[in-house]
Every structure is written in C-alpha cells, then in structure tokens.
CSV table of C-alpha atoms in Angstrom, one decimal:
chain,number,residue,atom,x,y,z
V,230,MET,CA,0.3,-0.4,0.1
V,231,ASN,CA,1.0,3.4,-0.9
V,232,LYS,CA,1.8,6.2,1.1
V,233,PRO,CA,-1.3,8.4,0.4
V,234,SER,CA,-3.6,5.5,0.7
V,235,ARG,CA,-2.0,5.0,4.1
V,236,GLU,CA,-2.7,8.6,4.9
V,237,ALA,CA,-6.5,8.3,2.9
V,238,LEU,CA,-6.7,5.6,4.9
V,239,ASP,CA,-5.7,7.6,8.6
V,240,ALA,CA,-7.7,10.5,8.0
V,241,TYR,CA,-11.1,8.4,7.6
V,242,TYR,CA,-10.4,5.7,10.6
V,243,ALA,CA,-9.7,9.9,12.7
V,244,GLU,CA,-13.2,10.8,10.5
V,245,ALA,CA,-14.9,8.2,12.0
V,246,GLY,CA,-13.4,7.7,15.3
V,247,SER,CA,-14.2,11.1,16.2
V,248,TRP,CA,-18.1,10.9,14.6
V,249,ALA,CA,-18.4,8.0,17.6
V,250,HIS,CA,-17.1,10.1,19.7
V,251,ASP,CA,-19.6,12.9,19.4
V,252,ARG,CA,-22.5,10.5,18.3
V,253,GLU,CA,-21.6,8.9,22.0
V,254,ASP,CA,-21.0,11.8,23.7
V,255,ALA,CA,-24.6,12.9,21.9
V,256,LEU,CA,-26.4,9.8,23.8
V,257,ARG,CA,-24.5,10.4,27.3
V,258,SER,CA,-26.1,14.1,27.1
V,259,SER,CA,-30.0,13.1,26.0
V,260,ARG,CA,-29.4,10.8,28.8
V,261,ARG,CA,-29.0,13.3,31.8
V,262,THR,CA,-31.4,14.9,29.6
V,263,ALA,CA,-33.4,13.4,30.1
V,264,TRP,CA,-33.1,12.3,33.6
V,265,TRP,CA,-32.9,15.9,34.2
V,266,VAL,CA,-36.8,15.3,33.3
V,267,ALA,CA,-38.2,12.9,34.2
V,268,GLY,CA,-36.0,14.0,38.2
V,269,ALA,CA,-38.2,16.9,37.6
V,270,ALA,CA,-41.6,16.0,36.8
V,271,SER,CA,-41.7,13.2,38.9
V,272,VAL,CA,-41.1,16.0,41.8
V,273,ILE,CA,-43.5,17.9,40.1
V,274,ALA,CA,-45.4,15.0,41.4
V,275,LEU,CA,-44.3,14.4,44.3
V,276,CYS,CA,-45.1,17.8,45.5
V,277,GLU,CA,-48.6,17.6,44.1
V,278,ALA,CA,-49.4,14.1,45.5
V,279,LEU,CA,-48.5,16.1,48.9
V,280,ALA,CA,-50.9,18.7,48.4
V,281,LEU,CA,-53.4,16.9,48.2
V,282,LEU,CA,-52.7,14.4,50.2
V,283,PHE,CA,-52.5,17.3,53.3
V,284,LEU,CA,-55.4,19.6,51.7
V,285,THR,CA,-58.2,16.5,51.1
V,286,PRO,CA,-58.2,16.6,54.9
V,287,LEU,CA,-59.8,21.4,54.1
V,288,LYS,CA,-62.8,19.5,51.6
V,289,THR,CA,-65.7,19.0,52.9
V,290,VAL,CA,-69.1,18.3,51.3
V,291,GLU,CA,-71.7,20.9,52.7
V,292,PRO,CA,-75.2,19.0,52.4
V,293,TYR,CA,-78.0,20.6,51.7
V,294,THR,CA,-81.2,20.1,52.2
V,295,LEU,CA,-84.2,21.8,50.3
V,296,LEU,CA,-88.3,22.5,51.7
V,297,VAL,CA,-90.2,22.7,48.3
V,298,ASP,CA,-93.9,23.8,48.9
V,299,ARG,CA,-96.6,21.8,47.5
V,300,GLN,CA,-98.9,24.5,46.9
V,301,THR,CA,-96.8,27.9,45.9
V,302,GLY,CA,-93.4,25.9,44.7
V,303,PHE,CA,-91.3,28.2,47.8
V,304,VAL,CA,-88.2,26.3,48.3
V,305,GLN,CA,-86.8,27.2,52.1
V,306,PRO,CA,-83.5,26.3,52.6
V,307,LEU,CA,-82.3,24.0,55.7
V,308,LYS,CA,-79.7,23.4,57.2
V,309,PRO,CA,-80.3,20.5,59.7
V,310,LEU,CA,-76.8,20.2,60.4
V,311,GLU,CA,-75.7,23.3,60.9
V,312,PRO,CA,-76.4,25.1,64.5
V,313,GLN,CA,-78.0,28.9,63.5
V,314,ALA,CA,-76.9,31.6,64.7
V,315,ILE,CA,-78.8,34.1,65.6
V,316,SER,CA,-78.6,37.6,68.1
V,317,ARG,CA,-80.3,38.0,71.1
V,318,GLU,CA,-82.5,40.8,69.5
V,319,ARG,CA,-82.9,39.0,66.3
V,320,ALA,CA,-84.6,35.7,68.4
V,321,LEU,CA,-87.5,38.4,70.3
V,322,THR,CA,-88.3,40.8,67.2
V,323,GLN,CA,-89.3,36.7,65.2
V,324,SER,CA,-90.8,36.1,68.5
V,325,PHE,CA,-93.1,39.5,68.1
V,326,LEU,CA,-93.8,38.9,64.2
V,327,VAL,CA,-95.1,35.5,65.4
V,328,GLN,CA,-97.0,36.1,67.8
V,329,TYR,CA,-98.6,39.1,65.9
V,330,VAL,CA,-99.6,37.2,62.9
V,331,ILE,CA,-101.3,34.4,65.3
V,332,ALA,CA,-103.2,37.6,66.8
V,333,ARG,CA,-104.0,39.1,64.0
V,334,GLU,CA,-105.4,36.0,60.9
V,335,GLY,CA,-106.4,34.0,63.6
V,336,PHE,CA,-109.5,33.9,65.4
V,337,ASP,CA,-110.9,32.3,68.6
V,338,ILE,CA,-113.3,33.6,70.7
V,339,ASN,CA,-112.7,32.6,73.4
V,340,SER,CA,-109.5,34.6,73.0
V,341,VAL,CA,-110.6,37.8,71.3
V,342,GLN,CA,-110.6,40.0,73.1
V,343,SER,CA,-107.0,39.0,74.4
V,344,ASP,CA,-106.0,38.6,70.8
V,345,TYR,CA,-108.2,42.2,70.1
V,346,GLN,CA,-105.8,44.0,72.8
V,347,LYS,CA,-102.6,42.6,71.7
V,348,ILE,CA,-103.2,44.1,68.0
V,349,ALA,CA,-104.1,47.4,68.9
V,350,LEU,CA,-101.1,48.0,71.8
V,351,TRP,CA,-98.4,46.5,68.7
V,352,SER,CA,-99.9,48.3,66.1
V,353,GLU,CA,-99.1,52.1,65.4
V,354,GLY,CA,-99.9,54.3,62.2
V,355,ALA,CA,-102.0,52.7,59.0
V,356,ALA,CA,-101.5,49.3,60.1
V,357,ARG,CA,-103.3,49.7,63.5
V,358,GLY,CA,-106.2,52.2,61.4
V,359,SER,CA,-106.7,48.4,59.1
V,360,TYR,CA,-107.0,46.3,62.6
V,361,LEU,CA,-109.1,47.8,63.3
V,362,SER,CA,-111.4,48.1,61.0
V,363,GLU,CA,-111.3,44.7,59.1
V,364,VAL,CA,-112.7,43.8,63.1
V,365,GLN,CA,-115.3,45.9,63.7
V,366,VAL,CA,-118.8,44.3,63.3
V,367,SER,CA,-120.0,47.1,61.3
V,368,ASN,CA,-117.7,46.1,58.5
V,369,PRO,CA,-119.9,42.5,56.9
V,370,ASN,CA,-116.5,41.5,56.5
V,371,SER,CA,-115.2,41.2,60.1
V,372,PRO,CA,-114.7,37.6,61.5
V,373,LEU,CA,-117.4,38.3,63.9
V,374,VAL,CA,-119.8,38.4,61.4
V,375,ARG,CA,-118.8,36.5,58.9
V,376,LEU,CA,-118.1,33.5,61.8
V,377,PRO,CA,-119.8,31.0,64.0
V,378,ARG,CA,-118.8,31.5,66.9
V,379,SER,CA,-117.7,28.0,67.6
V,380,SER,CA,-115.5,28.9,64.2
V,381,LEU,CA,-112.0,29.0,64.7
V,382,ILE,CA,-108.9,30.0,62.3
V,383,GLU,CA,-105.6,28.0,62.8
V,384,VAL,CA,-102.8,30.1,62.2
V,385,GLN,CA,-99.9,28.1,61.5
V,386,VAL,CA,-96.2,30.6,60.4
V,387,LYS,CA,-93.7,28.6,58.6
V,388,SER,CA,-90.9,31.0,57.8
V,389,VAL,CA,-89.7,34.6,58.8
V,390,THR,CA,-87.6,35.9,57.0
V,391,PRO,CA,-85.8,39.2,57.5
V,392,MET,CA,-85.7,42.1,54.3
V,393,SER,CA,-83.9,44.8,56.0
V,394,ASP,CA,-83.5,45.9,59.4
V,395,ASP,CA,-86.8,46.8,60.0
V,396,SER,CA,-89.8,45.2,57.3
V,397,SER,CA,-89.2,40.5,57.1
V,398,MET,CA,-91.6,39.6,55.2
V,399,ILE,CA,-93.6,36.0,57.2
V,400,ARG,CA,-95.0,32.9,55.5
V,401,PHE,CA,-98.3,31.4,56.5
V,402,ASP,CA,-101.0,28.9,56.2
V,403,THR,CA,-104.9,30.0,57.5
V,404,GLN,CA,-106.6,26.8,58.4
V,405,ARG,CA,-110.3,27.6,59.1
V,406,ARG,CA,-112.8,25.0,61.6
V,407,ASP,CA,-115.6,25.1,62.7
V,408,ALA,CA,-118.3,22.8,65.1
V,409,GLY,CA,-117.8,19.2,64.6
V,410,GLY,CA,-114.7,19.2,63.3
V,411,GLN,CA,-114.2,20.2,60.1
V,412,ALA,CA,-111.6,21.3,58.6
V,413,ALA,CA,-111.4,23.6,55.4
V,414,PRO,CA,-108.2,23.6,53.1
V,415,SER,CA,-105.2,25.2,54.4
V,416,GLN,CA,-105.2,28.6,52.9
V,417,PRO,CA,-101.2,29.7,52.4
V,418,TRP,CA,-100.2,34.2,53.0
V,419,VAL,CA,-96.9,35.8,52.9
V,420,ALA,CA,-97.5,39.1,54.7
V,421,ILE,CA,-95.1,41.9,54.5
V,422,VAL,CA,-94.1,43.9,57.8
V,423,ARG,CA,-93.3,47.1,58.6
V,424,TYR,CA,-91.8,47.3,62.7
V,425,GLY,CA,-89.7,49.1,64.9
V,426,TYR,CA,-89.9,49.5,68.6
V,427,SER,CA,-91.3,52.5,70.1
V,428,GLY,CA,-90.8,54.5,73.4
V,429,GLU,CA,-93.8,56.3,74.0
V,430,PRO,CA,-94.7,56.0,78.7
V,431,MET,CA,-97.2,53.0,78.4
V,432,SER,CA,-99.5,51.9,82.0
V,433,ALA,CA,-98.4,49.0,84.1
V,434,ALA,CA,-101.1,47.0,82.0
V,435,ASP,CA,-100.2,47.6,78.9
V,436,ARG,CA,-95.9,47.3,80.1
V,437,MET,CA,-97.0,43.5,80.8
V,438,ILE,CA,-98.7,42.8,77.1
V,439,ASN,CA,-95.6,44.7,75.3
V,440,PRO,CA,-92.6,45.2,77.4
V,441,LEU,CA,-90.3,46.1,74.9
V,442,GLY,CA,-93.1,48.5,73.0
V,443,PHE,CA,-92.5,46.7,69.6
V,444,LYS,CA,-95.1,48.9,67.7
V,445,VAL,CA,-95.5,47.2,63.8
V,446,THR,CA,-96.6,50.2,62.2
V,447,SER,CA,-97.3,49.0,58.5
V,448,TYR,CA,-98.9,45.3,57.7
V,449,ARG,CA,-99.0,44.0,53.6
V,450,LYS,CA,-100.9,40.2,53.6
V,451,SER,CA,-101.9,38.4,49.9
V,452,ALA,CA,-102.4,35.3,49.2
V,453,GLU,CA,-100.1,32.9,47.6
V,454,ALA,CA,-102.0,30.6,45.9
V,455,LEU,CA,-105.9,30.7,44.5
V,456,ALA,CA,-108.4,30.4,48.4
V,457,ALA,CA,-110.8,27.9,48.3
V,458,PRO,CA,-114.1,28.4,49.1
V,459,GLU,CA,-115.1,27.9,52.7
V,460,PRO,CA,-117.6,26.0,53.8
V,461,ALA,CA,-121.0,27.0,53.4
V,462,THR,CA,-122.2,27.7,57.5
V,463,ALA,CA,-126.5,28.4,59.0
V,464,VAL,CA,-126.7,32.0,59.5
V,465,VAL,CA,-126.8,32.7,63.5
V,466,GLU,CA,-129.6,34.3,64.8
V,467,PRO,CA,-128.8,36.6,67.6
V,468,GLY,CA,-128.9,35.4,71.0
V,469,PRO,CA,-130.8,36.8,74.0
V,470,ALA,CA,-128.5,39.8,75.9
V,471,SER,CA,-128.5,37.8,77.9
V,472,GLN,CA,-125.6,35.0,76.6
V,473,GLY,CA,-123.3,38.3,76.6
V,474,SER,CA,-122.3,39.5,73.7
V,475,ILE,CA,-119.0,40.1,72.1
V,476,PRO,CA,-116.6,42.8,73.6
V,477,VAL,CA,-113.8,44.3,72.0
V,478,ARG,CA,-112.4,46.8,73.8
V,479,SER,CA,-107.1,48.9,72.1
V,480,ALA,CA,-105.9,51.0,74.6
V,481,GLY,CA,-107.9,53.6,75.9
V,482,GLN,CA,-111.5,53.4,74.1
V,483,PRO,CA,-114.3,52.8,74.8
V,484,VAL,CA,-116.0,48.6,74.6
V,485,VAL,CA,-117.7,48.1,71.6
V,486,ALA,CA,-120.2,45.2,71.8
V,487,ARG,CA,-121.8,42.9,69.2
V,488,PRO,CA,-125.7,42.6,69.6
C-alpha cells in the first residue's frame, strides 16, 4: 500500500472515530437531559401528591336540604346539620312577629278580646287603622260577623325572612275549623311587615302585654295561592242579650259590643 493511501485511510479512521465520539457524547447528553426531565417531573408529581394529601382533610361536602311548598312551589333551604346562629335581638323580634301574625290572622271566640288588645297595642299608624276597621262589627267582612262563634281560624307560621332592619316577610297558613271537626283546606299567605320599637310611655297593664314597645307600622298581606271556597254555614241568629256579647277593646278606647 502506497503512502497516500495509508494517509487517507488514517484520516478516514480518525474522522470515523471523531463521529463515533460525537455520537456517544450526544447520546450521553440526551440521556442526562432525559434524567433531568424525569427527575423534575417526579418532583412535581410528588409535590402535587403531598399537596392533595394535606388539602384533602380541608375539603368537605356540605349537604343542603330544601323544603318545597306543594301549594306555592316556594323553596326554603334547611340546615339541620349546622346550628343557626341568631342574635338575641333578632330572635326576640321574630317571636314578636310570629305572635303578631297569629293574633291578627287567627280567630277564637275565647281569645278574641285578648288578641284584639294585643294587636291594638302592638300596632300604630296604617297597620292599626286597617286592623280596627277590619274587626269592627259594622264591617260585613269582619270575622265577628262572617264566622260562627264555634269556628276557629288556626294560623301556622312557616318562615320569617328579614328583608331589612325594619321589615320582614312572613309566610303562614290559615285553616278554618267549624263545629264537629270539619276543616277547610289550608290557605297559604305571605305578609310584608314593617316594625320598630317605640319608647312612648305606657300604663303598667299595657307594659305587661308589650314590654319593649314593639310596634308594627305597616302590614300588607297577599295570598300565595288561590283561596279555597269556605264551607257553607247556616246563618246564626243573634241570641238574647243575656247570653253576652263579644266585647272588643283597645287601650284607651271604649268597649264595642256586637249585638
């Protein structure tokens, strides 16, 4: 073999060795990069697993119970698993509102006098004027005129929802029961009530009925569903005066009696 051919062969081998060395370096670098990427991915996955492990106890599923009124479709959320936090002032106001609606919308001949006195003391302005005109015997729609003495109007308050600091929406049902246990279908209502507390002076007797001066200034009631027809009742002739009358009285007013 001549000398040029030997030199060319050596150059070829040298170039081939350099190529193999470069390929080996590239493969080693690629493998190193792959390990870095795999390691980084493993670290990220481990961090995510630890984060989920520590955050899982903080994740809770809170169940909600919804009460749907069959007649009106009104949906009311209930929270039986969580004690409802309510201030004493708000709880007292809600109690006054419930008592007010029951006394104003209910009817029982045995308690009509006390209910009348309570509503007269707990109302002022338009709310008081509308109530007094509703219950007077001169009004043909007064319960004292259209209901027999043996009838009852029962009131069941379903919810009291505050709308502002001085107004609330009250949902309630009324049901009429006549003598013999005959009951009419219940009628759902909603009332928007405005109220406040008055510091006006009262007598000791009136203060026993309204100790904090709770006053309803506006009372607006509307039906949530169409009213069911009232059962037909026989006309009751007025009895003799010896049987007594139905006295209704408000604070500072003379007694009004039904003949």
